[in-house]
Coordinates of C-alpha atoms and ligand atoms in Angstrom, one line a residue:
X1 CA 0.0 0.0 0.0
X2 CA 3.0 2.3 -0.1
X3 CA 4.8 3.6 -3.2
X4 CA 7.5 6.2 -4.0
X5 CA 8.0 8.2 -7.1
X6 CA 10.1 11.0 -8.4
X7 CA 9.5 13.8 -10.9
X8 CA 11.3 16.8 -12.2
X9 CA 9.8 20.2 -12.9
X10 CA 9.4 21.4 -16.4
X11 CA 9.9 24.8 -17.9
X12 CA 7.4 25.9 -20.5
X13 CA 8.9 27.6 -23.6
X14 CA 5.4 28.1 -25.1
X15 CA 3.3 28.9 -22.1
X16 CA 0.1 27.6 -20.6
X17 CA -1.8 30.8 -19.5
X18 CA -5.5 30.6 -19.4
X19 CA -8.2 27.9 -18.8
X20 CA -11.0 26.9 -21.1
X21 CA -12.8 25.2 -18.2
X22 CA -12.0 26.2 -14.6
X23 CA -13.9 23.3 -13.1
X24 CA -12.0 20.6 -15.1
X25 CA -8.8 22.8 -15.1
X26 CA -8.6 22.4 -18.9
X27 CA -6.0 24.7 -20.5
X28 CA -7.3 27.2 -23.0
X29 CA -4.4 26.4 -25.5
X30 CA -1.5 24.0 -25.9
X31 CA 2.0 24.4 -24.5
X32 CA 5.5 23.1 -25.0
X33 CA 8.1 22.5 -22.3
X34 CA 11.4 20.9 -21.4
X35 CA 11.6 18.6 -18.4
X36 CA 14.6 19.1 -16.2
X37 CA 16.9 16.6 -14.6
X38 CA 18.7 18.0 -11.6
X39 CA 15.8 19.5 -9.7
X40 CA 13.4 16.9 -8.2
X41 CA 10.5 16.2 -6.0
X42 CA 10.1 12.7 -4.4
X43 CA 6.7 11.7 -3.1
X44 CA 5.7 8.7 -1.1
X45 CA 2.1 7.7 -0.7
X46 CA 1.0 5.2 1.8
X47 CA -2.7 4.3 2.1
X48 CA -3.8 3.2 5.5
X49 CA -7.2 2.7 7.1
X50 CA -5.6 3.4 10.4
X51 CA -5.2 7.1 9.7
X52 CA -7.9 9.6 10.9
X53 CA -7.5 11.7 7.7
X54 CA -5.0 12.4 5.0
X55 CA -1.7 13.8 6.2
X56 CA 0.9 15.7 4.2
X57 CA 4.5 16.3 5.2
X58 CA 6.6 18.6 2.9
X59 CA 10.3 18.7 3.5
X60 CA 9.9 17.1 7.0
X61 CA 7.2 19.6 8.2
X62 CA 3.4 19.0 8.3
X63 CA 1.7 21.0 5.6
X64 CA -2.1 21.7 5.7
X65 CA -2.0 24.4 3.0
X66 CA -1.4 22.1 0.0
X67 CA -3.4 19.2 1.5
X68 CA -6.8 19.9 -0.1
X69 CA -5.3 19.8 -3.7
X70 CA -3.3 16.7 -2.8
X71 CA -6.3 14.9 -1.4
X72 CA -8.4 15.8 -4.4
X73 CA -5.7 14.4 -6.7
X74 CA -5.6 11.1 -4.7
X75 CA -9.4 10.9 -5.0
X76 CA -9.1 11.1 -8.7
X77 CA -6.4 8.4 -8.9
X78 CA -7.9 6.0 -6.3
X79 CA -11.5 7.0 -6.0
X80 CA -13.3 8.8 -3.2
X81 CA -13.8 5.6 -1.2
X82 CA -10.0 5.1 -0.9
X83 CA -8.3 4.6 2.4
X84 CA -6.7 7.8 4.0
X85 CA -3.2 8.5 3.0
X86 CA 0.1 9.6 4.4
X87 CA 1.9 11.7 1.8
X88 CA 5.5 12.6 2.3
X89 CA 7.2 15.0 -0.1
X90 CA 10.8 16.0 -0.4
X91 CA 12.4 18.4 -2.9
X92 CA 15.7 20.0 -3.6
X93 CA 14.5 23.5 -4.7
X94 CA 12.2 26.2 -3.3
X95 CA 8.4 25.7 -3.6
X96 CA 5.8 28.1 -4.8
X97 CA 8.2 30.6 -6.2
X98 CA 7.8 30.2 -10.0
X99 CA 10.0 27.1 -10.2
X100 CA 7.2 24.8 -11.1
X101 CA 7.3 22.9 -7.8
X102 CA 3.7 22.0 -8.2
X103 CA 4.4 20.4 -11.6
X104 CA 6.9 17.9 -10.2
X105 CA 4.9 17.4 -7.0
X106 CA 1.6 16.4 -8.7
X107 CA 3.4 14.4 -11.4
X108 CA 5.3 12.3 -8.8
X109 CA 2.1 12.1 -6.7
X110 CA -0.1 10.5 -9.4
X111 CA 2.6 7.9 -10.2
X112 CA 3.1 7.0 -6.5
X113 CA -0.6 7.0 -5.8
X114 CA -1.5 4.8 -8.7
X115 CA 1.1 2.2 -7.7
X116 CA 0.1 2.4 -4.0
X117 CA -3.5 1.8 -5.1
X118 CA -2.3 -1.2 -7.1
X119 CA -3.5 0.2 -10.4
X120 CA -1.9 -0.2 -13.8
X121 CA -2.6 3.2 -15.3
X122 CA -0.8 4.4 -18.4
X123 CA 1.2 7.6 -18.4
X124 CA -1.3 9.7 -20.4
X125 CA -4.2 8.8 -18.0
X126 CA -2.0 9.8 -15.1
X127 CA -1.0 13.0 -16.9
X128 CA -4.7 13.9 -17.4
X129 CA -5.4 13.4 -13.7
X130 CA -2.3 15.5 -12.6
X131 CA -3.3 18.2 -15.2
X132 CA -6.8 18.4 -13.8
X133 CA -5.2 19.6 -10.5
X134 CA -2.3 21.6 -11.8
X135 CA -2.2 22.1 -15.6
X136 CA 1.6 22.3 -16.0
X137 CA 2.2 19.1 -14.0
X138 CA 0.7 17.0 -16.9
X139 CA 3.9 17.7 -18.8
X140 CA 6.3 16.5 -16.0
X141 CA 5.0 12.9 -16.6
X142 CA 7.0 13.0 -19.8
X143 CA 10.7 13.6 -20.4
X144 CA 12.7 15.8 -22.9
X145 CA 10.7 18.2 -25.1
X146 CA 7.0 17.8 -24.3
X147 CA 4.0 19.1 -26.1
X148 CA 0.5 19.4 -24.6
X149 CA -2.5 19.8 -26.8
X150 CA -6.1 20.4 -25.6
X151 CA -9.7 20.3 -26.8
X152 CA -13.0 20.8 -25.0
X153 CA -12.9 17.5 -23.1
X154 CA -9.3 16.4 -22.6
X155 CA -5.6 17.1 -23.0
X156 CA -3.0 15.0 -24.9
X157 CA 0.6 15.1 -23.9
X158 CA 3.6 13.5 -25.4
X159 CA 7.4 13.7 -25.8
X160 CA 8.2 15.2 -29.2
X161 CA 12.0 14.8 -28.8
X162 CA 13.9 12.9 -26.1
X163 CA 16.3 14.8 -23.8
X164 CA 19.3 13.2 -25.4
X165 CA 18.3 14.3 -28.9
X166 CA 19.1 17.9 -28.1
X167 CA 20.8 18.2 -24.7
X168 CA 20.1 21.9 -23.9
X169 CA 21.1 23.3 -20.5
X170 CA 18.9 25.5 -18.3
X171 CA 20.4 28.0 -15.9
X172 CA 18.0 29.3 -13.3
X173 CA 18.6 32.6 -11.7
X174 CA 16.8 32.7 -8.3
X175 CA 16.0 36.4 -7.6
X176 CA 13.6 35.9 -4.6
X177 CA 12.8 32.8 -2.6
X178 CA 9.5 33.7 -1.0
X179 CA 6.1 32.4 -2.2
X180 CA 4.5 34.4 -5.0
X181 CA 1.9 37.0 -4.2
X182 CA -0.8 35.6 -6.6
X183 CA -1.0 31.9 -7.6
X184 CA -0.7 31.2 -11.3
X185 CA -4.2 29.7 -11.4
X186 CA -5.8 32.8 -9.9
X187 CA -3.7 35.1 -12.1
X188 CA -4.8 33.3 -15.2
X189 CA -8.4 33.7 -14.3
X190 CA -7.9 37.4 -13.7
X191 CA -6.0 37.7 -17.0
X192 CA -8.9 36.1 -18.9
X193 CA -11.5 38.3 -17.2
X194 CA -9.7 41.7 -17.5
X195 CA -6.7 41.8 -19.9
X196 CA -7.5 43.4 -23.2
X197 CA -4.7 41.3 -24.7
X198 CA -6.0 37.9 -23.6
X199 CA -7.9 37.0 -26.8
X200 CA -5.0 37.9 -29.1
X201 CA -2.7 35.9 -26.8
X202 CA -4.9 32.8 -27.3
X203 CA -5.3 33.4 -31.1
X204 CA -1.6 33.4 -31.6
X205 CA -0.8 30.3 -29.5
X206 CA -1.3 27.7 -32.3
X207 CA 1.2 29.5 -34.5
X208 CA 3.8 29.8 -31.7
X209 CA 3.4 26.1 -31.0
X210 CA 4.0 25.2 -34.7
X211 CA 7.1 27.3 -34.8
X212 CA 8.5 25.9 -31.5
X213 CA 7.8 22.3 -32.5
X214 CA 9.4 22.8 -35.8
X215 CA 12.5 24.4 -34.2
X216 CA 12.8 21.4 -31.7
X217 CA 12.4 18.8 -34.5
X218 CA 15.1 20.5 -36.6
X219 CA 17.2 21.5 -33.5
X220 CA 17.2 25.1 -34.7
X221 CA 18.3 27.1 -31.7
X222 CA 17.8 30.6 -33.1
X223 CA 14.2 29.8 -34.1
X224 CA 13.4 28.2 -30.7
X225 CA 15.0 31.2 -28.9
X226 CA 13.0 33.8 -30.9
X227 CA 9.6 32.1 -30.5
X228 CA 10.1 31.3 -26.8
X229 CA 11.1 34.8 -25.8
X230 CA 8.3 36.2 -27.8
X231 CA 5.8 33.9 -26.2
X232 CA 7.1 34.6 -22.7
X233 CA 6.9 38.4 -23.1
X234 CA 3.4 38.1 -24.6
X235 CA 2.2 36.1 -21.6
X236 CA 3.7 38.7 -19.2
X237 CA 2.1 41.6 -21.3
X238 CA -1.3 39.9 -20.8
X239 CA -0.6 39.9 -17.0
X240 CA 0.7 43.5 -16.9
X241 CA -2.5 44.7 -18.7
X242 CA -4.8 42.8 -16.3
X243 CA -6.8 44.6 -13.6
X244 CA -5.4 44.7 -10.9
X245 CA -2.1 44.2 -12.8
X246 CA 0.0 41.1 -12.2
X247 CA 3.7 41.8 -12.2
X248 CA 5.9 38.9 -11.0
X249 CA 9.2 40.5 -12.0
X250 CA 11.6 42.4 -9.8
X251 CA 14.6 44.5 -10.7
X252 CA 16.9 41.5 -10.7
X253 CA 14.7 39.7 -13.2
X254 CA 15.2 42.7 -15.5
X255 CA 19.0 42.7 -14.9
X256 CA 19.1 39.0 -15.8
X257 CA 17.2 39.7 -19.0
X258 CA 19.6 42.4 -19.9
X259 CA 22.6 40.1 -19.2
X260 CA 21.0 37.5 -21.6
X261 CA 20.5 40.2 -24.2
X262 CA 24.2 41.2 -23.8
X263 CA 25.4 37.6 -24.3
X264 CA 23.1 37.3 -27.4
X265 CA 24.6 40.5 -28.8
X266 CA 28.1 38.8 -28.4
X267 CA 26.8 35.9 -30.5
X268 CA 26.2 33.3 -27.7
X269 CA 23.4 30.7 -28.0
X270 CA 21.2 31.6 -25.1
X271 CA 17.6 32.8 -24.5
X272 CA 15.4 33.5 -21.5
X273 CA 12.0 32.6 -20.2
X274 CA 10.1 33.6 -17.1
X275 CA 7.1 32.0 -15.4
X276 CA 4.7 33.1 -12.7
X277 CA 7.5 34.4 -10.4
X278 CA 10.6 36.6 -10.5
X279 CA 13.1 33.8 -11.5
X280 CA 14.7 33.9 -14.9
X281 CA 15.5 30.7 -16.7
X282 CA 18.2 30.9 -19.4
X283 CA 18.3 28.1 -21.9
X284 CA 21.6 27.6 -23.7
X285 CA 23.8 25.1 -25.5
X286 CA 25.8 23.1 -23.0
X287 CA 29.1 24.6 -23.8
X288 CA 27.7 28.1 -23.0
X289 CA 26.4 27.1 -19.5
X290 CA 29.5 28.2 -17.5
X291 CA 29.5 31.6 -19.2
X292 CA 25.7 32.1 -18.8
X293 CA 25.9 31.1 -15.1
X294 CA 28.7 33.6 -14.3
X295 CA 26.8 36.3 -16.2
X296 CA 23.6 35.7 -14.2
X297 CA 25.6 35.3 -10.9
X298 CA 27.0 38.8 -11.5
X299 CA 23.6 40.4 -11.8
X300 CA 22.6 42.5 -8.8
X301 CA 19.9 40.8 -6.7
X302 CA 20.5 37.3 -7.9
X303 CA 20.3 35.1 -4.8
X304 CA 21.7 31.9 -6.4
X305 CA 21.8 30.1 -9.7
X306 CA 21.1 26.5 -10.4
X307 CA 22.0 24.5 -13.5
X308 CA 20.1 21.6 -15.0
X309 CA 20.2 19.5 -18.1
X310 CA 17.0 18.0 -19.6
X311 CA 15.7 14.8 -18.1
X312 CA 13.2 12.0 -17.9
X313 CA 9.5 12.0 -17.0
X314 CA 8.0 10.9 -13.6
X315 CA 8.9 7.4 -12.5
X316 CA 8.6 5.0 -9.7
X317 CA 11.4 4.6 -7.1
X318 CA 12.1 1.6 -5.0
X319 CA 10.3 2.1 -1.7
X320 CA 12.6 2.2 1.3
Ligands
DP6_1 C1 3.4 30.4 -16.0 O1 0.2 24.7 -13.8 O2 0.6 26.3 -11.9 O3 4.2 28.3 -15.4 O4 -3.3 24.7 -13.6 O5 -3.8 26.6 -12.2 O6 -2.2 24.8 -11.4 P1 -2.8 25.6 -12.6 O7 -1.6 26.4 -13.1 P2 0.0 26.1 -13.2 O8 0.4 27.2 -14.3 C2 1.7 27.3 -14.9 C3 1.8 28.6 -15.6 C4 3.2 28.9 -16.1 C5 3.3 28.5 -17.6 C6 3.5 27.0 -17.9 O9 4.1 26.3 -17.1 O10 3.1 26.6 -19.0

């Protein structure tokens, strides 16, 4: 009745920003991401009738804040008549700060829960369950370059190129470690309700996806860089124009962006993306990683940097 799983966060290059159905948490448009390898979340799920209720422990401390979403996810995997569960989560990077910690958490959770419930679910079914709780987590079930497509009833998710096919490096500049002021889910709903740019954002999403997919399949760095930065800045423009505005950046985020621009001007293969938080993620060719990391470390306000290659999707671990 106990199982352990591990998943890594993913970084969207073509972003998910908007829901077509809030109840089912169905994304309004598709997205494309890379799954990382050196940042991880490990989850253990143990079902037991002896427990009075579900219990969640995150990095060795009891956590009631995330418990309702975790319990809802377990209900979708194992049914509402399941036994209560002890869920233990451990990660090696800050949570709720725009580093996609919920993506790796829910991806690992569905894999562990399905095994603990002695089910034999396929990866897409688990991705659909994870995605119904946290949209971006559906992508962390898969490794490498991952595309998510959506229609009115469901999502489809698949790896379009394995990590080894194009081993890019991601350098993350952490500019603030606290939790974000507005959750991405809430911010998306506000954007849809009030941003005058929201409808054009959605209209252009299919074209950006075509361009990014084509760039990945042809390993065309310049094309992937151009469409990814464009897509990221459009998403943040939608947020900035929302009422009240949603601004996740701080001055260090902008300094990092300027550092990336400077490297690009010198001819280096690097581009940036930023999610619902102030951290900047620079994507580069592996032999540029040291240079990119020192440039970001030198930016005022950068707390620390982390480096990751691309990795595999969520998987079971041997239970201790
Ligand atoms: C900016 O997956 O956190 O990282 O479905 O409401 O849980 P919910 O949203 P979430 O949103 C991620 C937003 C993003 C872009 C992306 O990962 O595609």
